[in-house]
Tab-separated table of C-alpha atoms and ligand atoms in Angstrom:
chain	number	residue	atom	x	y	z
A	1	MET	CA	0.000	0.000	0.000
A	2	PHE	CA	2.820	2.407	0.804
A	3	GLU	CA	5.351	1.041	-1.722
A	4	ASN	CA	6.697	4.336	-3.061
A	5	THR	CA	6.784	6.389	0.071
A	6	LYS	CA	9.331	6.664	2.824
A	7	LEU	CA	7.609	5.458	5.968
A	8	THR	CA	7.722	7.161	9.326
A	9	PRO	CA	8.097	4.790	12.297
A	10	LEU	CA	5.728	5.495	15.174
A	11	SER	CA	8.740	5.910	17.451
A	12	GLN	CA	9.618	9.104	15.608
A	13	PHE	CA	6.516	10.710	17.151
A	14	GLY	CA	5.894	10.858	20.874
A	15	GLU	CA	2.358	10.070	22.041
A	16	PHE	CA	1.347	13.726	22.192
A	17	ALA	CA	2.845	14.593	18.821
A	18	LEU	CA	1.035	11.622	17.310
A	19	ILE	CA	-2.310	12.703	18.788
A	20	ASP	CA	-1.752	16.254	17.536
A	21	HIS	CA	-0.831	14.963	14.118
A	22	LEU	CA	-3.869	12.694	13.819
A	23	THR	CA	-6.353	15.202	15.195
A	24	LYS	CA	-5.154	18.432	13.596
A	25	ASP	CA	-7.905	18.260	10.961
A	26	ALA	CA	-10.789	17.692	13.384
A	27	LYS	CA	-13.366	20.448	12.824
A	28	ILE	CA	-16.305	21.167	15.074
A	29	LYS	CA	-19.622	21.470	13.234
A	30	HIS	CA	-22.241	21.356	15.972
A	31	THR	CA	-23.244	23.901	18.579
A	32	SER	CA	-23.845	20.981	20.956
A	33	THR	CA	-20.052	20.484	21.042
A	34	ILE	CA	-18.833	23.020	23.596
A	35	LYS	CA	-15.322	21.571	23.892
A	36	GLY	CA	-13.785	18.967	21.583
A	37	ILE	CA	-10.263	17.569	21.500
A	38	GLY	CA	-7.619	19.183	23.703
A	39	ASP	CA	-8.720	18.996	27.319
A	40	ASP	CA	-9.158	16.170	29.813
A	41	ALA	CA	-12.688	15.562	28.557
A	42	ALA	CA	-15.017	16.887	25.888
A	43	VAL	CA	-17.997	19.010	26.925
A	44	LEU	CA	-21.401	18.722	25.255
A	45	ASN	CA	-24.571	20.728	25.626
A	46	TYR	CA	-27.875	19.046	24.941
A	47	THR	CA	-30.792	20.976	26.308
A	48	GLU	CA	-34.226	19.500	25.700
A	49	LYS	CA	-32.967	16.450	23.770
A	50	GLN	CA	-32.149	13.004	25.071
A	51	ILE	CA	-28.666	11.658	24.401
A	52	VAL	CA	-27.895	8.208	23.021
A	53	VAL	CA	-24.438	6.712	23.463
A	54	THR	CA	-23.044	3.589	21.809
A	55	THR	CA	-19.627	1.937	21.505
A	56	ASP	CA	-18.022	-0.739	19.361
A	57	LEU	CA	-14.617	-2.334	19.759
A	58	LEU	CA	-12.904	-3.745	16.646
A	59	VAL	CA	-9.914	-6.058	16.985
A	60	GLU	CA	-7.503	-7.007	14.203
A	61	GLY	CA	-7.742	-10.685	13.324
A	62	VAL	CA	-11.161	-10.950	14.994
A	63	HIS	CA	-13.275	-8.223	13.354
A	64	PHE	CA	-11.115	-7.260	10.413
A	65	ASP	CA	-8.340	-8.654	8.251
A	66	LEU	CA	-5.847	-6.078	6.994
A	67	SER	CA	-4.744	-8.317	4.134
A	68	TYR	CA	-7.852	-7.229	2.208
A	69	THR	CA	-9.259	-4.328	4.218
A	70	PRO	CA	-7.777	-0.963	3.207
A	71	LEU	CA	-7.103	1.134	6.320
A	72	LYS	CA	-9.113	4.029	4.979
A	73	HIS	CA	-12.142	1.744	4.597
A	74	LEU	CA	-11.543	0.345	8.064
A	75	GLY	CA	-11.576	3.852	9.556
A	76	TYR	CA	-14.750	4.696	7.668
A	77	LYS	CA	-16.503	1.466	8.633
A	78	SER	CA	-15.563	1.674	12.310
A	79	VAL	CA	-17.390	5.028	12.442
A	80	ILE	CA	-20.361	3.826	10.364
A	81	VAL	CA	-21.153	0.796	12.549
A	82	ASN	CA	-21.629	3.179	15.483
A	83	LEU	CA	-23.658	5.743	13.535
A	84	SER	CA	-25.894	2.866	12.466
A	85	ASP	CA	-26.569	2.022	16.126
A	86	VAL	CA	-27.472	5.648	16.844
A	87	CYS	CA	-29.878	5.648	13.864
A	88	ALA	CA	-31.467	2.440	15.164
A	89	MET	CA	-32.636	4.443	18.206
A	90	ASN	CA	-34.284	6.932	15.787
A	91	ALA	CA	-31.632	9.437	16.894
A	92	ARG	CA	-29.235	11.697	14.919
A	93	PRO	CA	-25.522	11.038	15.412
A	94	LYS	CA	-23.540	14.176	16.270
A	95	GLN	CA	-20.218	13.341	17.939
A	96	ILE	CA	-17.704	10.483	18.080
A	97	THR	CA	-14.637	9.597	20.084
A	98	VAL	CA	-11.999	7.294	18.590
A	99	SER	CA	-9.574	5.208	20.627
A	100	ILE	CA	-6.767	3.189	19.091
A	101	ALA	CA	-4.130	0.751	20.280
A	102	VAL	CA	-1.336	0.261	17.744
A	103	SER	CA	1.764	-1.876	17.505
A	104	SER	CA	5.027	-0.460	16.211
A	105	ARG	CA	4.660	-2.412	12.970
A	106	PHE	CA	2.311	0.363	11.818
A	107	PRO	CA	4.008	3.440	10.381
A	108	VAL	CA	2.494	6.890	10.940
A	109	GLU	CA	1.268	6.778	7.337
A	110	ALA	CA	-0.932	3.771	8.150
A	111	LEU	CA	-2.646	5.746	10.901
A	112	GLU	CA	-3.042	8.691	8.533
A	113	GLU	CA	-4.890	6.352	6.166
A	114	LEU	CA	-7.085	5.094	9.001
A	115	TYR	CA	-7.909	8.658	10.030
A	116	SER	CA	-8.599	9.742	6.452
A	117	GLY	CA	-11.467	7.221	6.477
A	118	ILE	CA	-12.624	8.458	9.885
A	119	TYR	CA	-12.637	12.079	8.668
A	120	LEU	CA	-14.434	11.084	5.474
A	121	ALA	CA	-17.257	9.557	7.536
A	122	CYS	CA	-17.296	12.669	9.760
A	123	GLU	CA	-17.668	14.898	6.688
A	124	LYS	CA	-20.317	12.787	5.013
A	125	TYR	CA	-22.449	12.417	8.140
A	126	GLN	CA	-21.596	15.807	9.663
A	127	ILE	CA	-20.080	14.389	12.835
A	128	ASP	CA	-17.670	16.072	15.275
A	129	LEU	CA	-14.602	14.065	16.352
A	130	ILE	CA	-14.364	15.199	19.973
A	131	GLY	CA	-11.750	12.983	21.578
A	132	GLY	CA	-10.342	9.555	22.125
A	133	ASP	CA	-7.331	7.765	23.474
A	134	THR	CA	-4.085	6.520	21.942
A	135	THR	CA	-1.976	3.708	23.290
A	136	SER	CA	0.356	0.949	22.139
A	137	SER	CA	-0.421	-2.722	21.619
A	138	GLN	CA	1.889	-5.766	21.558
A	139	THR	CA	0.698	-7.058	18.230
A	140	GLY	CA	-2.301	-5.871	16.271
A	141	LEU	CA	-4.526	-2.870	15.846
A	142	LEU	CA	-7.568	-2.160	18.015
A	143	ILE	CA	-10.103	0.553	17.309
A	144	SER	CA	-12.910	1.598	19.576
A	145	VAL	CA	-15.399	4.236	18.459
A	146	THR	CA	-18.063	5.761	20.681
A	147	ALA	CA	-20.891	7.667	19.012
A	148	ILE	CA	-23.196	10.186	20.654
A	149	GLY	CA	-26.515	11.254	19.180
A	150	GLU	CA	-29.593	13.278	20.017
A	151	VAL	CA	-33.298	12.566	19.917
A	152	MET	CA	-36.457	14.240	21.225
A	153	PRO	CA	-37.660	12.252	24.261
A	154	ASN	CA	-40.937	11.249	22.572
A	155	LYS	CA	-39.153	10.058	19.411
A	156	VAL	CA	-36.709	7.483	20.760
A	157	VAL	CA	-37.411	3.951	19.470
A	158	TYR	CA	-36.490	0.787	21.388
A	159	ARG	CA	-36.437	-2.865	20.415
A	160	ASN	CA	-39.349	-3.650	22.695
A	161	GLY	CA	-42.308	-1.765	21.209
A	162	ALA	CA	-43.524	-4.040	18.379
A	163	GLN	CA	-47.300	-4.708	18.507
A	164	VAL	CA	-49.382	-7.534	17.055
A	165	ASN	CA	-50.390	-6.719	13.422
A	166	ASP	CA	-47.513	-4.246	12.932
A	167	LEU	CA	-45.803	-4.335	9.547
A	168	ILE	CA	-42.168	-5.511	9.557
A	169	CYS	CA	-39.995	-3.343	7.293
A	170	VAL	CA	-36.377	-3.476	6.213
A	171	SER	CA	-34.327	-0.867	4.336
A	172	GLY	CA	-32.099	-1.621	1.342
A	173	ASP	CA	-31.183	-5.213	0.575
A	174	LEU	CA	-29.610	-8.020	2.572
A	175	GLY	CA	-26.872	-10.645	2.387
A	176	GLY	CA	-24.499	-8.574	0.249
A	177	ALA	CA	-21.956	-7.794	2.971
A	178	TYR	CA	-21.647	-11.454	3.935
A	179	LEU	CA	-21.231	-12.542	0.322
A	180	GLY	CA	-18.650	-9.781	-0.220
A	181	LEU	CA	-16.685	-11.196	2.700
A	182	GLN	CA	-16.889	-14.719	1.284
A	183	LEU	CA	-15.492	-13.425	-2.006
A	184	LEU	CA	-12.600	-11.616	-0.280
A	185	GLU	CA	-11.804	-14.720	1.783
A	186	ARG	CA	-11.862	-16.918	-1.317
A	187	GLU	CA	-9.522	-14.646	-3.253
A	188	LYS	CA	-7.201	-14.355	-0.241
A	189	LYS	CA	-6.932	-18.139	-0.055
A	190	ILE	CA	-6.211	-18.448	-3.776
A	191	PHE	CA	-3.583	-15.689	-3.530
A	192	LYS	CA	-1.904	-17.418	-0.566
A	193	GLU	CA	-1.671	-20.688	-2.485
A	194	ASN	CA	-0.429	-19.017	-5.646
A	195	PRO	CA	0.729	-15.374	-5.376
A	196	ASP	CA	0.957	-15.123	-9.183
A	197	ILE	CA	-2.805	-15.331	-9.524
A	198	GLN	CA	-4.418	-11.910	-9.243
A	199	PRO	CA	-7.748	-11.687	-7.382
A	200	VAL	CA	-10.853	-11.823	-9.574
A	201	LEU	CA	-13.109	-9.128	-8.161
A	202	GLU	CA	-14.574	-7.485	-11.279
A	203	GLY	CA	-18.324	-7.441	-11.571
A	204	TYR	CA	-18.725	-7.790	-7.813
A	205	ASP	CA	-18.157	-4.157	-6.808
A	206	TYR	CA	-21.563	-3.927	-5.192
A	207	ILE	CA	-21.056	-6.686	-2.619
A	208	LEU	CA	-17.434	-5.656	-1.996
A	209	GLU	CA	-18.664	-2.188	-1.201
A	210	ARG	CA	-21.369	-3.632	1.041
A	211	GLN	CA	-18.621	-5.394	3.020
A	212	LEU	CA	-15.867	-2.774	2.944
A	213	LYS	CA	-17.796	0.499	2.829
A	214	PRO	CA	-21.195	0.196	4.488
A	215	GLU	CA	-23.368	3.260	5.121
A	216	ALA	CA	-25.565	4.224	8.082
A	217	ARG	CA	-29.209	4.650	7.035
A	218	ILE	CA	-29.769	8.093	8.451
A	219	ASP	CA	-31.724	8.790	5.244
A	220	ILE	CA	-34.353	6.302	6.456
A	221	ILE	CA	-34.639	8.086	9.818
A	222	GLU	CA	-35.142	11.350	7.937
A	223	LEU	CA	-37.674	9.806	5.567
A	224	LEU	CA	-39.733	8.375	8.438
A	225	GLU	CA	-39.730	11.763	10.130
A	226	LYS	CA	-40.824	13.479	6.919
A	227	LEU	CA	-43.680	10.988	6.535
A	228	GLU	CA	-44.573	11.521	10.212
A	229	LEU	CA	-44.132	7.815	10.896
A	230	GLN	CA	-42.862	6.663	14.264
A	231	PRO	CA	-41.609	3.038	14.283
A	232	THR	CA	-42.885	0.973	17.202
A	233	SER	CA	-39.542	-0.870	17.363
A	234	MET	CA	-36.229	-0.698	15.518
A	235	ILE	CA	-32.807	-2.375	15.349
A	236	ASP	CA	-29.920	-2.238	12.881
A	237	ILE	CA	-28.919	-5.404	11.052
A	238	SER	CA	-25.397	-6.235	12.130
A	239	ASP	CA	-25.831	-9.978	12.743
A	240	GLY	CA	-28.360	-11.007	10.085
A	241	LEU	CA	-32.112	-10.579	9.704
A	242	SER	CA	-33.046	-13.700	11.726
A	243	SER	CA	-31.095	-12.765	14.781
A	244	GLU	CA	-32.320	-9.125	14.770
A	245	LEU	CA	-35.964	-10.151	14.301
A	246	LEU	CA	-35.629	-12.527	17.213
A	247	HIS	CA	-34.285	-9.662	19.355
A	248	ILE	CA	-37.282	-7.486	18.499
A	249	CYS	CA	-39.775	-10.307	19.060
A	250	LYS	CA	-38.234	-11.440	22.323
A	251	GLN	CA	-38.070	-7.951	23.782
A	252	SER	CA	-41.539	-7.019	22.496
A	253	GLU	CA	-43.027	-10.381	23.557
A	254	VAL	CA	-44.540	-11.038	20.140
A	255	GLY	CA	-44.086	-13.450	17.230
A	256	CYS	CA	-43.539	-12.778	13.526
A	257	ASP	CA	-44.219	-14.090	10.036
A	258	VAL	CA	-41.630	-13.130	7.421
A	259	TYR	CA	-42.293	-13.944	3.770
A	260	GLU	CA	-39.336	-15.444	1.910
A	261	VAL	CA	-40.538	-13.909	-1.354
A	262	LYS	CA	-40.351	-10.409	0.195
A	263	VAL	CA	-36.784	-10.564	1.558
A	264	PRO	CA	-34.887	-7.964	-0.535
A	265	ILE	CA	-31.749	-9.355	-2.199
A	266	ASP	CA	-29.680	-7.617	-4.866
A	267	TYR	CA	-28.962	-9.267	-8.210
A	268	VAL	CA	-25.179	-9.306	-7.591
A	269	SER	CA	-25.716	-11.022	-4.227
A	270	LYS	CA	-27.861	-13.675	-5.927
A	271	LYS	CA	-25.184	-14.255	-8.535
A	272	MET	CA	-22.447	-14.615	-5.900
A	273	ALA	CA	-24.626	-16.905	-3.757
A	274	ASP	CA	-25.194	-19.143	-6.803
A	275	GLU	CA	-21.448	-19.397	-7.342
A	276	PHE	CA	-20.901	-20.375	-3.696
A	277	GLU	CA	-23.908	-22.701	-3.773
A	278	ILE	CA	-25.434	-20.799	-0.869
A	279	ASN	CA	-29.157	-20.060	-0.794
A	280	PRO	CA	-29.205	-16.227	-1.048
A	281	VAL	CA	-32.111	-16.072	1.426
A	282	VAL	CA	-29.969	-17.930	3.951
A	283	ALA	CA	-27.230	-15.322	3.400
A	284	ALA	CA	-29.823	-12.574	4.005
A	285	LEU	CA	-31.166	-14.266	7.145
A	286	ASN	CA	-27.858	-15.239	8.723
A	287	GLY	CA	-25.104	-13.192	7.081
A	288	GLY	CA	-24.186	-10.055	8.981
A	289	GLU	CA	-22.900	-6.516	8.551
A	290	ASP	CA	-25.492	-5.156	6.143
A	291	TYR	CA	-26.213	-2.240	8.537
A	292	GLU	CA	-29.729	-1.826	7.184
A	293	LEU	CA	-32.553	-0.827	9.523
A	294	LEU	CA	-35.227	-3.311	10.579
A	295	PHE	CA	-38.331	-1.701	12.086
A	296	THR	CA	-42.022	-2.173	12.717
A	297	LEU	CA	-44.805	0.255	11.825
A	298	PRO	CA	-48.507	0.190	12.672
A	299	LEU	CA	-50.744	-1.435	10.036
A	300	SER	CA	-52.405	1.967	9.575
A	301	SER	CA	-49.256	3.260	7.830
A	302	PHE	CA	-49.639	0.752	4.978
A	303	ASP	CA	-51.074	3.247	2.471
A	304	THR	CA	-48.289	5.731	3.185
A	305	ILE	CA	-45.474	3.230	2.682
A	306	LYS	CA	-46.761	0.637	0.207
A	307	SER	CA	-45.105	2.155	-2.879
A	308	LEU	CA	-41.874	3.442	-1.296
A	309	GLN	CA	-38.600	2.250	-2.849
A	310	GLU	CA	-36.415	2.924	0.203
A	311	PHE	CA	-37.705	0.042	2.288
A	312	THR	CA	-39.678	-3.179	1.907
A	313	ILE	CA	-42.490	-4.694	3.946
A	314	ILE	CA	-41.310	-8.246	4.604
A	315	GLY	CA	-43.878	-9.545	7.056
A	316	LYS	CA	-46.050	-8.912	10.073
A	317	ILE	CA	-45.939	-9.139	13.829
A	318	THR	CA	-48.080	-11.911	15.322
A	319	GLU	CA	-49.027	-13.178	18.766
A	320	LYS	CA	-46.132	-14.514	20.801
A	321	GLU	CA	-47.684	-17.995	20.790
A	322	SER	CA	-47.354	-18.244	16.966
A	323	GLY	CA	-43.549	-18.081	17.232
A	324	CYS	CA	-41.075	-16.525	14.803
A	325	GLN	CA	-41.075	-18.047	11.361
A	326	MET	CA	-40.438	-17.581	7.688
A	327	VAL	CA	-43.160	-18.453	5.213
A	328	SER	CA	-41.270	-20.171	2.370
A	329	LEU	CA	-42.063	-19.824	-1.330
A	330	ASP	CA	-44.029	-23.096	-1.201
A	331	GLY	CA	-46.010	-21.957	1.843
A	332	SER	CA	-44.176	-24.135	4.359
A	333	LEU	CA	-43.132	-22.587	7.665
A	334	MET	CA	-39.482	-22.411	8.760
A	335	PRO	CA	-38.697	-21.365	12.337
A	336	LEU	CA	-36.231	-18.445	12.478
A	337	LYS	CA	-32.988	-19.225	14.255
A	338	ALA	CA	-30.240	-16.947	15.490
A	339	GLN	CA	-27.648	-18.886	13.570
A	340	GLY	CA	-25.038	-16.233	12.957
A	341	TRP	CA	-22.276	-16.743	10.465
A	342	ASN	CA	-21.187	-20.198	11.559
A	343	GLY	CA	-24.460	-21.772	10.539
A	344	LEU	CA	-23.985	-20.806	6.910
A	345	THR	CA	-23.463	-23.893	4.815
A	346	ASN	CA	-24.836	-25.000	1.490
A	347	GLY	CA	-28.582	-24.776	0.963
B	1	ADP	P1	-5.343	12.078	28.710
B	1	ADP	O1	-3.958	12.015	29.227
B	1	ADP	O2	-6.288	12.891	29.520
B	1	ADP	O3	-5.869	10.705	28.321
B	1	ADP	P2	-4.551	12.468	26.012
B	1	ADP	O4	-3.207	13.089	25.945
B	1	ADP	O5	-4.669	11.000	25.799
B	1	ADP	O6	-5.256	12.918	27.356
B	1	ADP	O7	-5.484	13.179	24.946
B	1	ADP	C1	-5.419	14.562	24.680
B	1	ADP	C2	-6.612	14.952	23.858
B	1	ADP	O8	-6.583	14.273	22.612
B	1	ADP	C3	-7.932	14.595	24.506
B	1	ADP	O9	-8.862	15.600	24.138
B	1	ADP	C4	-8.274	13.285	23.870
B	1	ADP	O10	-9.674	13.067	23.875
B	1	ADP	C5	-7.720	13.459	22.446
B	1	ADP	N1	-7.294	12.198	21.834
B	1	ADP	C6	-6.372	11.312	22.281
B	1	ADP	N2	-6.206	10.282	21.433
B	1	ADP	C7	-7.067	10.504	20.408
B	1	ADP	C8	-7.380	9.784	19.205
B	1	ADP	N3	-6.806	8.626	18.891
B	1	ADP	N4	-8.322	10.318	18.378
B	1	ADP	C9	-8.933	11.462	18.708
B	1	ADP	N5	-8.674	12.189	19.783
B	1	ADP	C10	-7.747	11.722	20.657
B	2	MG	MG1	-5.280	9.480	26.867
């Protein structure tokens, strides 16, 4: 990645110089940020709003693989996964903190790349970077992002509000991020066995982007507000549709029917699934990291939403006693399971 440049070892910077270097471009955009980087703590001012706070910790070798994840994308994604959680509360993300632990095998330029992705996300989503922490690690890279957002007290949406007869809706399409990861893993394996073979990634840009450069669906939050629709429950899809639906149903004490035919899957995802001999619906149900929003709306909103392109009605909330199931194409019922990635095999 840095073939033609002279690299700067981390040791050339002291901790404080490194922090200054990485944070010199941080710009404050919001009046709610009273004090950002530069003191012992940041200071925020939220008056009548409620504040939502969420954190994710990403560990090299566990959550990301630097052999195919560009550092800029990693920086971007580590911000996005947190903004997505803020959106899932029906809140607007405003500030982030970023903490990193780095080993000396990373040159300063690598951290610049990481931060260029972080700043890109901050620009795109109008977020203030207000602080963080910097420390060393024995081996890999760790990144922890905390996001802070605001919401009017009567607008916050939890996982536990779904009601019987509500419509189940999902934004965008599903399974792409998982299939993008499978493709990257396959090409990595081929490259390891024979470094002369170049990865074949053409034609699959969409799913690669779904894996490497996800977006937070703040546009959906804005659309719902514009339509004056308040979801009864909401969650973001980080672990697959099945698992997230089960969270909503468990916390709301309801059941659900999801229709296989309605589960939104992109053409490129279908093509990739075919190649891997995976059922694309299984990838949508159990693959993770799509960062779409899953939410429930009262049946009375049907006329308002039925012809929208931004999200799809995939089923309905039922009585708890009916359980959580998918209605297959042939009408048979399949219980939903929180399988996660490990359960993904053929068929
Ligand atoms: P302290 O000794 O109180 O932990 P630091 O010297 O670590 O303070 O941090 C100084 C300032 O720089 C603080 O405002 C802190 O939030 C910010 N900061 C430290 N590391 C990072 C980082 N990796 N990204 C963004 N801001 C950081
Ligand atoms: Mg510190």
